[in-house]
PDB file of N, CA and C in Angstrom:
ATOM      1  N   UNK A1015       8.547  -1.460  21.923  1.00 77.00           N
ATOM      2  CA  UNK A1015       8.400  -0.588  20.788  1.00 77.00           C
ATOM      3  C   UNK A1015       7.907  -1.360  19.567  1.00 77.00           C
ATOM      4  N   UNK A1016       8.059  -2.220  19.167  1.00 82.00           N
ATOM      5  CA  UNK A1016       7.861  -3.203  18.072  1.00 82.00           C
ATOM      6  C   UNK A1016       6.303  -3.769  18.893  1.00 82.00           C
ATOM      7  N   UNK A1017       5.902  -3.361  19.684  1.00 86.00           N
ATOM      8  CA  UNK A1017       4.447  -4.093  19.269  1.00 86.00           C
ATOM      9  C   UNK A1017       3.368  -3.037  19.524  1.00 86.00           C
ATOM     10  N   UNK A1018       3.897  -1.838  20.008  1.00 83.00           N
ATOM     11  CA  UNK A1018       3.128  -0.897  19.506  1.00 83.00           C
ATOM     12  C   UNK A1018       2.426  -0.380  18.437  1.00 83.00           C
ATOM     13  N   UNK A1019       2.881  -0.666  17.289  1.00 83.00           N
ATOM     14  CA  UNK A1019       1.741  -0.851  16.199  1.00 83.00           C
ATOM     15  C   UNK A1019      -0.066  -1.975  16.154  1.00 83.00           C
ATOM     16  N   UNK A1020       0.761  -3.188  16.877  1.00 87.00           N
ATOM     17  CA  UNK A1020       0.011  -4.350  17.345  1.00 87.00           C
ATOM     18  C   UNK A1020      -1.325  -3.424  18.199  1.00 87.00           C
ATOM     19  N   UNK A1021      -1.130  -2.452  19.213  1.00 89.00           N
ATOM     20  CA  UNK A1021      -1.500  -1.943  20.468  1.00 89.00           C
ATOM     21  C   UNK A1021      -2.229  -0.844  20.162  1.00 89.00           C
ATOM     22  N   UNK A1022      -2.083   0.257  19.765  1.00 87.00           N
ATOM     23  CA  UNK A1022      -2.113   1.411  19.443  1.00 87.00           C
ATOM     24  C   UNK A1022      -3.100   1.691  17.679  1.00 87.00           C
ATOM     25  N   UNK A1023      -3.866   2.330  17.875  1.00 90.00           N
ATOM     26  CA  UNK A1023      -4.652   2.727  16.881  1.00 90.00           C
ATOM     27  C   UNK A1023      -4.020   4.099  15.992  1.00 90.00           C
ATOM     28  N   UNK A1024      -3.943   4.230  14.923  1.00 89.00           N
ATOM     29  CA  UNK A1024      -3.650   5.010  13.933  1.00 89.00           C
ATOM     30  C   UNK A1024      -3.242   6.517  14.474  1.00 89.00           C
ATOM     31  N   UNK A1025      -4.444   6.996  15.170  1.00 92.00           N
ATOM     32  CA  UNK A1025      -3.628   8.029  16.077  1.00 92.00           C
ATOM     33  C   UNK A1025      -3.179   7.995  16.644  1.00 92.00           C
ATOM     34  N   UNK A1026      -2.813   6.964  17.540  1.00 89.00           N
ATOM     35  CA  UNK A1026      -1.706   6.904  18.769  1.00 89.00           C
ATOM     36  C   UNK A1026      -0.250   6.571  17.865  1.00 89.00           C
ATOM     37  N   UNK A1027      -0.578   6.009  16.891  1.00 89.00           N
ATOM     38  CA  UNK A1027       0.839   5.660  16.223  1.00 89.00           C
ATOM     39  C   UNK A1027       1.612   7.307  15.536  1.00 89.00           C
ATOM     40  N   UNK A1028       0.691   7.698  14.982  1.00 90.00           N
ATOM     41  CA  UNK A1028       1.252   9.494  14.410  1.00 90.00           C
ATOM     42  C   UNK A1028       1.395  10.216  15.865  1.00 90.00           C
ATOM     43  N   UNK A1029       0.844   9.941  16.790  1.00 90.00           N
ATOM     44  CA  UNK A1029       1.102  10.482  17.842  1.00 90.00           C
ATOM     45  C   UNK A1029       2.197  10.188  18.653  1.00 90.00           C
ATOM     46  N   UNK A1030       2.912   9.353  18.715  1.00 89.00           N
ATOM     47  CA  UNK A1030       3.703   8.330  19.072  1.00 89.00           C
ATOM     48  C   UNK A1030       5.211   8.353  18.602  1.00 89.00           C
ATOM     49  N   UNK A1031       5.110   8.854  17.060  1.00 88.00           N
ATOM     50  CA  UNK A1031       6.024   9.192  16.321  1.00 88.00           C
ATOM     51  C   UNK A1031       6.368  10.995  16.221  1.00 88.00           C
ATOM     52  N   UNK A1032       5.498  11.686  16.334  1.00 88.00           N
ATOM     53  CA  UNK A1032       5.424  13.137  16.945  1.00 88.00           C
ATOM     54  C   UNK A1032       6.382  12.796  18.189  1.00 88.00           C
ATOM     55  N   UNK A1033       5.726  12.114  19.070  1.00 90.00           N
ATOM     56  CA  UNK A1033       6.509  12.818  20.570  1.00 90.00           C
ATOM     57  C   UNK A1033       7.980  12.105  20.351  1.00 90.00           C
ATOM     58  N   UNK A1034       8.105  11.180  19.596  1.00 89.00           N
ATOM     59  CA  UNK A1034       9.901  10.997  19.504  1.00 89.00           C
ATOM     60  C   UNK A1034      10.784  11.360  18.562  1.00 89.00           C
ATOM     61  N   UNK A1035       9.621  12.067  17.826  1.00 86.00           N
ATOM     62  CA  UNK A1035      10.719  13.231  16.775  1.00 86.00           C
ATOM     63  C   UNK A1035      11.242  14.588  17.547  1.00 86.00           C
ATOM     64  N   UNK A1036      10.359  14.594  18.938  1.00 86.00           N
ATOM     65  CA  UNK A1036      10.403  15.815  19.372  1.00 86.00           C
ATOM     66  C   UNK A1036      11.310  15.967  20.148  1.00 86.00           C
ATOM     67  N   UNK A1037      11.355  14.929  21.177  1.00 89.00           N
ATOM     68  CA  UNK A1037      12.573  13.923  21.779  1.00 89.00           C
ATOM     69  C   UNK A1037      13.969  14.183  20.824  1.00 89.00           C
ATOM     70  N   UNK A1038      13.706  13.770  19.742  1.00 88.00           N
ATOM     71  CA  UNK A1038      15.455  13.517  19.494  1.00 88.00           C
ATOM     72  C   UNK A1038      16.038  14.968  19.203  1.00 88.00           C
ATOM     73  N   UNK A1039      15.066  15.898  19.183  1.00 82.00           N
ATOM     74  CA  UNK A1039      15.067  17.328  18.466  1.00 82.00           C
ATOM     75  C   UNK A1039      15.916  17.727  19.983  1.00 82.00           C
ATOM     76  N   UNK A1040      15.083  17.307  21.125  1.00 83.00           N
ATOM     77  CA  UNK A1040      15.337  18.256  22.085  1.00 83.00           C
ATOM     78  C   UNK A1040      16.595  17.654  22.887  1.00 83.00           C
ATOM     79  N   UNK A1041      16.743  16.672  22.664  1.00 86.00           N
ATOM     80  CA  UNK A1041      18.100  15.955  22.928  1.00 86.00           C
ATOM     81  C   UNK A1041      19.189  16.552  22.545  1.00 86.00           C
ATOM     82  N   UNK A1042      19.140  16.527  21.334  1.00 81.00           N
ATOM     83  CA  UNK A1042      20.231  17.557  20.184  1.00 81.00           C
ATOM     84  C   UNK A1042      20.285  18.779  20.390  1.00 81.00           C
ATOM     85  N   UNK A1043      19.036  19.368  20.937  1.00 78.00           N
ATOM     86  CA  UNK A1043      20.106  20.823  20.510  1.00 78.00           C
ATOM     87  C   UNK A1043      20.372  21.232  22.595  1.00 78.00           C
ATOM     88  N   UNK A1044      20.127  19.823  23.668  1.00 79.00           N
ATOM     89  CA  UNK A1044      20.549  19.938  24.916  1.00 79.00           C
ATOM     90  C   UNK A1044      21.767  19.619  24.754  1.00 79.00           C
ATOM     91  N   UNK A1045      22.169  18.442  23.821  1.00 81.00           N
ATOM     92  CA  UNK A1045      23.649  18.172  23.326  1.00 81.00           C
ATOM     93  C   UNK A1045      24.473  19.073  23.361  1.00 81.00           C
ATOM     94  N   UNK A1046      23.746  20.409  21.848  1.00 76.00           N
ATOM     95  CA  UNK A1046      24.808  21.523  21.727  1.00 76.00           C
ATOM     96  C   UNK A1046      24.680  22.572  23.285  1.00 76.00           C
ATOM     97  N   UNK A1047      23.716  22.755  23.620  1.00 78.00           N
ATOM     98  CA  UNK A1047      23.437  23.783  24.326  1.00 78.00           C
ATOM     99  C   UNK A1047      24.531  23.159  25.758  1.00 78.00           C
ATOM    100  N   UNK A1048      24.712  22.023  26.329  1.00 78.00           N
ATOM    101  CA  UNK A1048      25.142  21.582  27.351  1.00 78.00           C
ATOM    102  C   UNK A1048      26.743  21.453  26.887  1.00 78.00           C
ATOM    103  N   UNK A1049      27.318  21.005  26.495  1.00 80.00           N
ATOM    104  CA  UNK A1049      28.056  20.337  26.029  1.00 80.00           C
ATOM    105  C   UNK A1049      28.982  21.744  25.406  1.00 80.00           C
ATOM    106  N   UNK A1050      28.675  22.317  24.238  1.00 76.00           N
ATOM    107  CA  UNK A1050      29.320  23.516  24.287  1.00 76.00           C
ATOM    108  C   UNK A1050      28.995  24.929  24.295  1.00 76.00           C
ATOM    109  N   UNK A1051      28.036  25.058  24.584  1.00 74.00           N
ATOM    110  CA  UNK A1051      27.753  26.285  25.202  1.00 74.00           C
ATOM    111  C   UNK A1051      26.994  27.507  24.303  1.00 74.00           C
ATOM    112  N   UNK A1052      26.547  26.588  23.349  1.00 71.00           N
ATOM    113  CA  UNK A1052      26.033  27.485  21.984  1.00 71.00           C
ATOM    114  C   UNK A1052      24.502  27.337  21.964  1.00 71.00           C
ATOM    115  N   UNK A1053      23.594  28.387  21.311  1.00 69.00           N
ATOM    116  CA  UNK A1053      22.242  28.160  20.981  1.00 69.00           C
ATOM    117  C   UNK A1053      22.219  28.007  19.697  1.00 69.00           C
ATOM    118  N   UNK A1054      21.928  27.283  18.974  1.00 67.00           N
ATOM    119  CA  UNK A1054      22.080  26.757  17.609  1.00 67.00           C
ATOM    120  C   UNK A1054      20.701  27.319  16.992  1.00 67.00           C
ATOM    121  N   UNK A1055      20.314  28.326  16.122  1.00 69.00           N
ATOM    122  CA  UNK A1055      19.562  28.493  15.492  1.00 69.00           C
ATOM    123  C   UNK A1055      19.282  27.566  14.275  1.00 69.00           C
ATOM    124  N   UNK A1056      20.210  27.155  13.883  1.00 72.00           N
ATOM    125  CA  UNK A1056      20.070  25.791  12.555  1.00 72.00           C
ATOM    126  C   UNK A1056      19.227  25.186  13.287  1.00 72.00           C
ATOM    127  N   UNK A1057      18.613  24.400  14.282  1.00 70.00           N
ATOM    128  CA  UNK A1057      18.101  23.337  14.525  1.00 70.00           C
ATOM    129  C   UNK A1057      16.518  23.769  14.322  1.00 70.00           C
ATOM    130  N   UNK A1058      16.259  25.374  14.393  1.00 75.00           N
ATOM    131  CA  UNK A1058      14.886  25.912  14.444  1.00 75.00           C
ATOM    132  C   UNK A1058      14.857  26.002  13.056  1.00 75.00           C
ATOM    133  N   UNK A1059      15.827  26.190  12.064  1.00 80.00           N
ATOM    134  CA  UNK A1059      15.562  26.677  10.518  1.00 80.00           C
ATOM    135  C   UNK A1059      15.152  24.942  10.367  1.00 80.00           C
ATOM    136  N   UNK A1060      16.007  24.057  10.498  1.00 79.00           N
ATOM    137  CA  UNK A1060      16.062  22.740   9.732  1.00 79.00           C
ATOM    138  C   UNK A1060      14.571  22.282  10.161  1.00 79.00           C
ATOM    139  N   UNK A1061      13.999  22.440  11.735  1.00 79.00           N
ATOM    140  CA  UNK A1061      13.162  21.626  11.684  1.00 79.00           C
ATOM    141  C   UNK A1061      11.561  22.567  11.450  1.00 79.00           C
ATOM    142  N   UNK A1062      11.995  23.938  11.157  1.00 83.00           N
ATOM    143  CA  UNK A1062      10.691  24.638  10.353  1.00 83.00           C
ATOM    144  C   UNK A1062      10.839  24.466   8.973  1.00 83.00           C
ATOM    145  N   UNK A1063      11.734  24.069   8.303  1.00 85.00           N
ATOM    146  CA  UNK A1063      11.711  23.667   6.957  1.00 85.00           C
ATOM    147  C   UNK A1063      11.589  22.245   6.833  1.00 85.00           C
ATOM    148  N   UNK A1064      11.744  21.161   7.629  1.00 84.00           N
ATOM    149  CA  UNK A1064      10.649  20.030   7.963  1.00 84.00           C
ATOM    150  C   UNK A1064       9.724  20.240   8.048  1.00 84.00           C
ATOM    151  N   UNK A1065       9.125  20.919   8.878  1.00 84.00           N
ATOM    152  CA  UNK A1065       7.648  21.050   9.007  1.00 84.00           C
ATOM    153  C   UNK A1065       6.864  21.491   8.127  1.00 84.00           C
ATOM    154  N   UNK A1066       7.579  23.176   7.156  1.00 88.00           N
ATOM    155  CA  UNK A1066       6.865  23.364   6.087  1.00 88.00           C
ATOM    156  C   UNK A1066       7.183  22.028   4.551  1.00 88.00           C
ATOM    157  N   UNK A1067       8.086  21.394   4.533  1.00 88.00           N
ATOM    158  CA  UNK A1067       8.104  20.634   3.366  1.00 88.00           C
ATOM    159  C   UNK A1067       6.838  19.457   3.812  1.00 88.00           C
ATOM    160  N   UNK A1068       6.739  19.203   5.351  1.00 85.00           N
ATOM    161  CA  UNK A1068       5.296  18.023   5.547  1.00 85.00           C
ATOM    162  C   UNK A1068       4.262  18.244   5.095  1.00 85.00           C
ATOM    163  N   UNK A1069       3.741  19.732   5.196  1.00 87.00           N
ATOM    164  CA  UNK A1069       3.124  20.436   4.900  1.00 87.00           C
ATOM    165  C   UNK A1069       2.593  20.325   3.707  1.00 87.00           C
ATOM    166  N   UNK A1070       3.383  20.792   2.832  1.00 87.00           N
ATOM    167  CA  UNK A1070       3.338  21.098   1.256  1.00 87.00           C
ATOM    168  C   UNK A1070       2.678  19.366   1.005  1.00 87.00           C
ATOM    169  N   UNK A1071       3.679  18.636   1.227  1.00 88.00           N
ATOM    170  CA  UNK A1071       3.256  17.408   0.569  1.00 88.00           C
ATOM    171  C   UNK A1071       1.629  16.763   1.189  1.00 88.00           C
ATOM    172  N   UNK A1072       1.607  17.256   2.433  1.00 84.00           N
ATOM    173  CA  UNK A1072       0.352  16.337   2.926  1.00 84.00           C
ATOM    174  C   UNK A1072      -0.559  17.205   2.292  1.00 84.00           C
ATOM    175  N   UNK A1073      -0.570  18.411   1.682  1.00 80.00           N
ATOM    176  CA  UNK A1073      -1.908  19.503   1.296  1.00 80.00           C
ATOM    177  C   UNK A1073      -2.223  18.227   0.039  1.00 80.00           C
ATOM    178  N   UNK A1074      -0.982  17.835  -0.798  1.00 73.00           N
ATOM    179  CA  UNK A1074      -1.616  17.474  -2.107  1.00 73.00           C
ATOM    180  C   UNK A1074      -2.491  16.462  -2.969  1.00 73.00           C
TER     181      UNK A1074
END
């Protein structure tokens, strides 16, 4: 993991960091979903209000 920057060109690095934000997203809510038996809608509000605050800032 540490020499992937070394390796990897600018898009593979935003790309790279996408697929393990997505990862820890889907980890977490297999956590809640396995573990106790709930579908957690917070995890869809929190990470669409991530997505729209990326948003906002990368427009400016």
């Amino acid at each position: 993991m540490l020499l992937l920057p070394l390796i990897l060109t600018t898009y593979g690095i935003k790309l790279t960091s996408e697929v393990l934000i997505m990862a820890i997203f889907v980890m977490s809510l297999g956590l809640i979903i396995g573990y106790a038996g709930l579908v957690s809608l917070g995890h869809a509000a929190f990470f669409g209000l991530g997505a729209y605050a990326v948003t906002l800032i990368g427009s400016m």
